[in-house]
Amino acid sequence: MPTTLAERTAGPPVGRTWDDMDAFEAFLDAGGIVEAHDDMPEAYRLEVFRFIELHANSELMGGLTERDWIPKAPGLRLKQIFLAKTQDEIGHAHLLYMVAADMGKKSRPEMLDDLFAGRTRFHNVFHYQAVTWADQIAIAYLVDAAAFASQRAVFQNCSYGPYKRVLKRIVAEEGFHMRHGEEMLMRLAEGSEIQHRMFQEALDRWWMPAVQLFGPDSSDDDPLMRWHIKSQRNETLRHAYVQKYVPLLQGYGFTIPDEGLRHDPDAGWLISDIDWSELRATMRNGGPDSRRRIATAAGSHADTAWVREALEAAA
Ligand SMILES: [Fe+2]
Ligand SMILES: [Fe+2]
């Protein structure tokens, strides 16, 4: 069965219609890549589209959070870094909305309308408020790292070609964000008692949202696993994240805000059972800062309408 682009352009399945889901899944299992112009089962098109739309919305909402902190970032160097990071995140959203729109389910304006009207979702971590500068550091250190881990897992085995190609760039840039988070954290960890306490308070606010970003345990019949969009189960990614970040944070002298945290000689670090009702409420746009964030995003979009109109007029 052809799986590479060269093989595919030489013959089937280019131009082939998938009337049989088993044959389509066998194609994916053999490493087959689906392109935007290829025929694909409607269920695959819909699930992959929804996944990419959620990702695009999350990049946009994350980018706007970074933007809010540019004026408050201490010093020119950090302002430049946060400016660049904002540009990265909005760029990720831009690429993902293009890929999603090409799937033919919704146009970019329709996706943005749905986001601003609260009809679609974005990742849980962007439903909370960043209270202090240390929260921004916790976001860079914990949230960018969690996003990096989950996006890299998609990139490693992604069956949808256009998504895989933009993920290559996104994952590379998220790696920079994660490294920058580490640099900022080390400064606070080595800083004054007040700085140390500020980060501990931010960690108390952001640890659980970051851990919950991976989602509840994957179901055995998760179509995104079967169709090679996700390559690892949610609980596997979450466990690996906990193994890495618990010892790192403890090494810097911080306390993980989880009284049930324990170390098992075989399984490693184990966290308390997670109450997923908070995540579910958040994903229904009922998080602590959801309403303000959506209103801010919609306001930004309305305020910049003149740029889009000018570009369209010029074109
Ligand atoms: Fe991003
Ligand atoms: Fe990022």
XYZ file of C-alpha atoms and ligand atoms in Angstrom:
317
model
C 0.000 0.000 0.000
C 1.502 3.389 -0.946
C 2.252 5.598 2.014
C 4.765 8.191 0.901
C 3.960 11.214 -1.208
C 6.074 9.860 -4.094
C 4.243 6.541 -4.047
C 0.893 8.240 -3.670
C 1.351 10.567 -6.622
C 2.249 7.536 -8.741
C -1.108 5.876 -8.215
C -3.853 5.067 -5.727
C -5.055 6.217 -3.242
C -4.831 9.630 -4.941
C -8.221 10.154 -6.533
C -9.623 7.166 -4.716
C -12.822 7.390 -2.730
C -12.992 5.713 0.637
C -16.252 3.847 0.660
C -14.915 1.431 3.255
C -13.774 2.665 6.691
C -11.751 -0.524 7.288
C -9.719 0.120 4.137
C -9.194 3.759 5.165
C -8.033 2.737 8.637
C -5.691 0.098 7.151
C -4.235 2.874 4.973
C -3.683 5.039 8.083
C -2.237 2.114 10.059
C 0.319 1.618 7.274
C 1.452 5.225 7.732
C -0.786 6.730 5.036
C -1.072 10.512 4.954
C -4.295 12.312 4.012
C -4.053 15.578 2.082
C -6.666 18.344 1.920
C -7.689 17.513 -1.658
C -7.942 13.754 -0.968
C -11.174 11.979 -0.380
C -11.637 11.146 3.305
C -14.495 9.653 5.324
C -16.812 12.383 6.584
C -16.345 11.275 10.205
C -12.555 11.687 9.867
C -12.968 15.106 8.241
C -15.249 16.290 11.046
C -13.157 14.962 13.972
C -9.883 16.263 12.575
C -11.454 19.617 11.736
C -12.824 19.985 15.283
C -9.450 19.097 16.764
C -7.603 21.647 14.615
C -10.235 24.329 15.273
C -9.828 23.789 19.035
C -6.060 24.064 18.621
C -6.364 27.248 16.490
C -8.730 28.878 19.005
C -6.335 27.999 21.828
C -3.347 29.554 20.056
C -5.301 32.760 19.479
C -6.514 32.985 23.073
C -3.016 32.156 24.359
C -1.459 34.795 22.121
C -3.817 37.451 23.446
C -2.774 36.577 27.006
C 0.855 37.078 26.078
C -0.040 40.392 24.441
C -1.697 41.645 27.643
C 1.634 41.317 29.445
C 3.889 43.129 26.951
C 3.399 46.551 28.669
C 3.871 44.982 32.110
C 6.964 42.895 31.289
C 9.889 44.176 33.363
C 12.557 45.655 31.072
C 13.088 46.037 27.341
C 14.531 42.550 26.802
C 11.469 40.844 28.267
C 9.134 43.176 26.360
C 10.877 42.150 23.127
C 10.619 38.488 24.075
C 6.915 38.758 24.896
C 6.316 40.680 21.688
C 7.995 37.857 19.739
C 6.094 35.219 21.683
C 2.785 36.960 20.977
C 3.699 37.041 17.298
C 4.544 33.315 17.423
C 1.216 32.367 19.023
C -0.902 34.500 16.701
C 1.120 33.035 13.820
C 0.284 29.522 15.053
C -3.404 30.454 15.109
C -3.129 31.912 11.611
C -1.582 28.718 10.192
C -4.069 26.463 11.964
C -7.130 28.452 10.855
C -5.872 28.137 7.268
C -5.480 24.374 7.614
C -8.891 24.069 9.301
C -10.639 26.235 6.682
C -9.168 24.080 3.896
C -11.073 21.112 5.316
C -14.230 22.718 3.978
C -16.372 22.625 7.120
C -16.221 26.308 8.096
C -14.494 29.433 6.837
C -12.086 31.366 9.055
C -14.642 34.178 9.733
C -17.191 31.527 10.752
C -14.699 29.934 13.140
C -13.855 33.310 14.667
C -17.555 34.224 14.988
C -18.180 30.936 16.792
C -15.238 31.521 19.142
C -16.306 35.063 20.032
C -19.922 33.969 20.524
C -18.785 31.215 22.929
C -20.070 28.442 20.643
C -16.692 26.695 20.318
C -13.985 25.747 22.748
C -10.390 26.512 23.594
C -7.932 24.881 25.992
C -8.669 25.040 29.709
C -5.487 26.921 30.639
C -6.670 30.029 28.800
C -9.786 30.309 30.982
C -7.810 31.449 34.037
C -6.480 34.855 34.937
C -2.766 35.610 35.149
C -2.644 37.610 38.376
C 1.047 38.528 38.696
C 4.191 38.469 36.563
C 5.033 35.155 38.237
C 1.856 33.723 36.674
C 3.268 34.575 33.255
C 6.419 32.670 34.205
C 4.339 29.735 35.431
C 2.430 29.798 32.136
C 5.663 29.789 30.112
C 7.249 27.103 32.301
C 4.256 24.809 32.867
C 1.683 25.544 30.168
C 3.991 25.962 27.172
C 5.718 22.753 28.249
C 2.405 20.870 28.472
C 1.329 22.271 25.089
C 4.727 21.309 23.651
C 4.388 17.720 24.915
C 0.858 17.219 23.615
C 1.518 18.885 20.237
C 4.745 16.964 19.719
C 2.818 13.740 20.357
C 0.383 14.709 17.586
C 3.195 15.742 15.231
C 4.997 12.391 15.678
C 2.242 10.343 14.113
C -0.182 12.752 12.452
C -2.091 11.296 9.510
C -3.382 14.631 8.215
C -0.576 16.079 6.076
C -1.351 19.822 6.242
C -1.671 19.672 10.046
C 1.561 17.692 10.394
C 3.466 20.257 8.328
C 2.334 23.283 10.337
C 2.907 21.368 13.576
C 6.575 21.005 12.653
C 6.989 24.768 12.899
C 4.647 25.206 15.864
C 6.381 22.528 17.944
C 9.802 24.064 17.190
C 8.609 27.479 18.370
C 6.884 26.047 21.445
C 10.271 24.521 22.317
C 11.702 28.063 22.438
C 8.835 29.216 24.651
C 9.441 26.339 27.012
C 13.190 27.111 27.231
C 12.426 30.745 27.883
C 10.058 29.697 30.679
C 12.914 27.701 32.228
C 15.238 30.697 32.036
C 12.697 32.989 33.720
C 11.919 30.390 36.387
C 15.579 29.930 37.279
C 15.909 33.679 37.830
C 12.996 33.678 40.242
C 14.203 30.514 41.954
C 17.597 32.117 42.587
C 16.058 35.487 43.457
C 14.788 37.065 46.650
C 12.457 35.465 49.156
C 9.626 37.587 47.740
C 10.308 36.347 44.194
C 10.406 32.771 45.440
C 7.094 33.233 47.212
C 5.542 34.875 44.145
C 6.371 31.869 42.027
C 5.106 29.438 44.675
C 1.773 31.289 44.694
C 1.653 31.166 40.893
C 2.502 27.456 40.976
C -0.384 26.933 43.413
C -2.701 28.513 40.825
C -1.316 26.905 37.648
C -0.210 23.365 38.561
C -3.633 21.768 38.297
C -4.746 23.587 35.126
C -1.448 22.559 33.470
C -1.863 18.910 34.510
C -5.493 18.962 33.365
C -4.508 20.305 29.937
C -3.817 16.717 28.858
C -7.467 15.850 29.496
C -9.105 12.877 31.238
C -7.861 9.352 30.515
C -8.335 8.462 26.831
C -11.184 6.124 26.017
C -10.273 2.858 24.299
C -12.283 3.810 21.234
C -10.987 7.376 20.861
C -11.241 7.957 17.088
C -8.375 10.445 17.188
C -6.089 7.653 18.407
C -7.450 5.187 15.848
C -7.013 7.692 13.024
C -3.442 8.598 13.957
C -4.019 12.151 15.028
C -3.093 11.532 18.642
C -0.164 9.167 19.074
C -0.308 8.756 22.849
C -3.055 8.405 25.382
C -3.836 11.448 27.533
C -2.884 9.692 30.764
C 0.468 8.593 29.301
C 1.367 12.166 28.386
C 0.144 13.457 31.763
C 2.166 10.862 33.673
C 5.348 11.666 31.690
C 4.822 15.378 32.363
C 4.438 14.777 36.103
C 7.622 12.627 36.136
C 9.583 15.486 34.608
C 8.160 18.507 36.422
C 7.726 17.255 39.994
C 11.466 16.670 40.578
C 12.446 19.813 38.646
C 10.163 22.075 40.678
C 11.113 20.403 43.927
C 14.773 20.801 42.959
C 14.248 24.552 42.649
C 12.808 24.539 46.162
C 9.095 24.752 45.315
C 6.236 22.692 46.702
C 3.829 20.892 44.381
C 0.316 21.909 45.487
C -0.965 18.350 45.863
C -1.179 16.835 49.344
C -1.729 13.391 47.849
C 1.442 13.453 45.748
C 3.531 10.337 46.373
C 6.388 8.422 44.846
C 6.007 4.771 43.955
C 9.236 2.828 43.323
C 7.748 1.186 40.223
C 5.272 3.743 38.843
C 7.168 6.919 39.759
C 5.430 10.111 40.849
C 1.683 9.712 41.315
C -0.659 12.664 41.750
C -4.023 12.699 43.532
C -7.116 11.688 41.605
C -8.259 14.646 39.529
C -11.771 16.056 39.890
C -12.573 16.619 36.221
C -15.698 18.699 36.888
C -13.525 21.839 36.880
C -12.168 20.986 33.441
C -15.627 20.197 32.100
C -17.014 23.515 33.361
C -14.045 25.373 31.946
C -14.410 23.738 28.546
C -18.032 24.917 28.482
C -16.618 28.464 28.795
C -17.551 28.498 32.482
C -14.005 28.983 33.801
C -12.918 31.705 36.232
C -11.884 34.148 33.488
C -13.717 32.771 30.436
C -16.186 35.598 29.930
C -13.617 38.393 30.183
C -11.212 36.574 27.891
C -13.796 35.906 25.193
C -15.068 39.506 25.387
C -11.486 40.821 25.147
C -10.757 38.630 22.124
C -13.958 39.716 20.395
C -13.148 43.377 21.177
C -9.630 43.015 19.728
C -11.027 41.482 16.582
C -13.572 44.303 16.186
C -10.927 46.963 16.860
C -8.682 45.606 14.113
C -11.412 45.273 11.469
C -10.015 48.347 9.684
C -6.751 46.482 8.998
C -8.565 43.606 7.310
C -10.775 46.022 5.375
C -7.739 48.019 4.201
C -5.985 44.837 3.070
C -9.042 43.617 1.222
C -9.458 47.017 -0.473
C -5.780 46.980 -1.483
C -6.091 43.479 -2.899
Fe 1.666 28.269 20.213
Fe 3.743 28.928 23.251
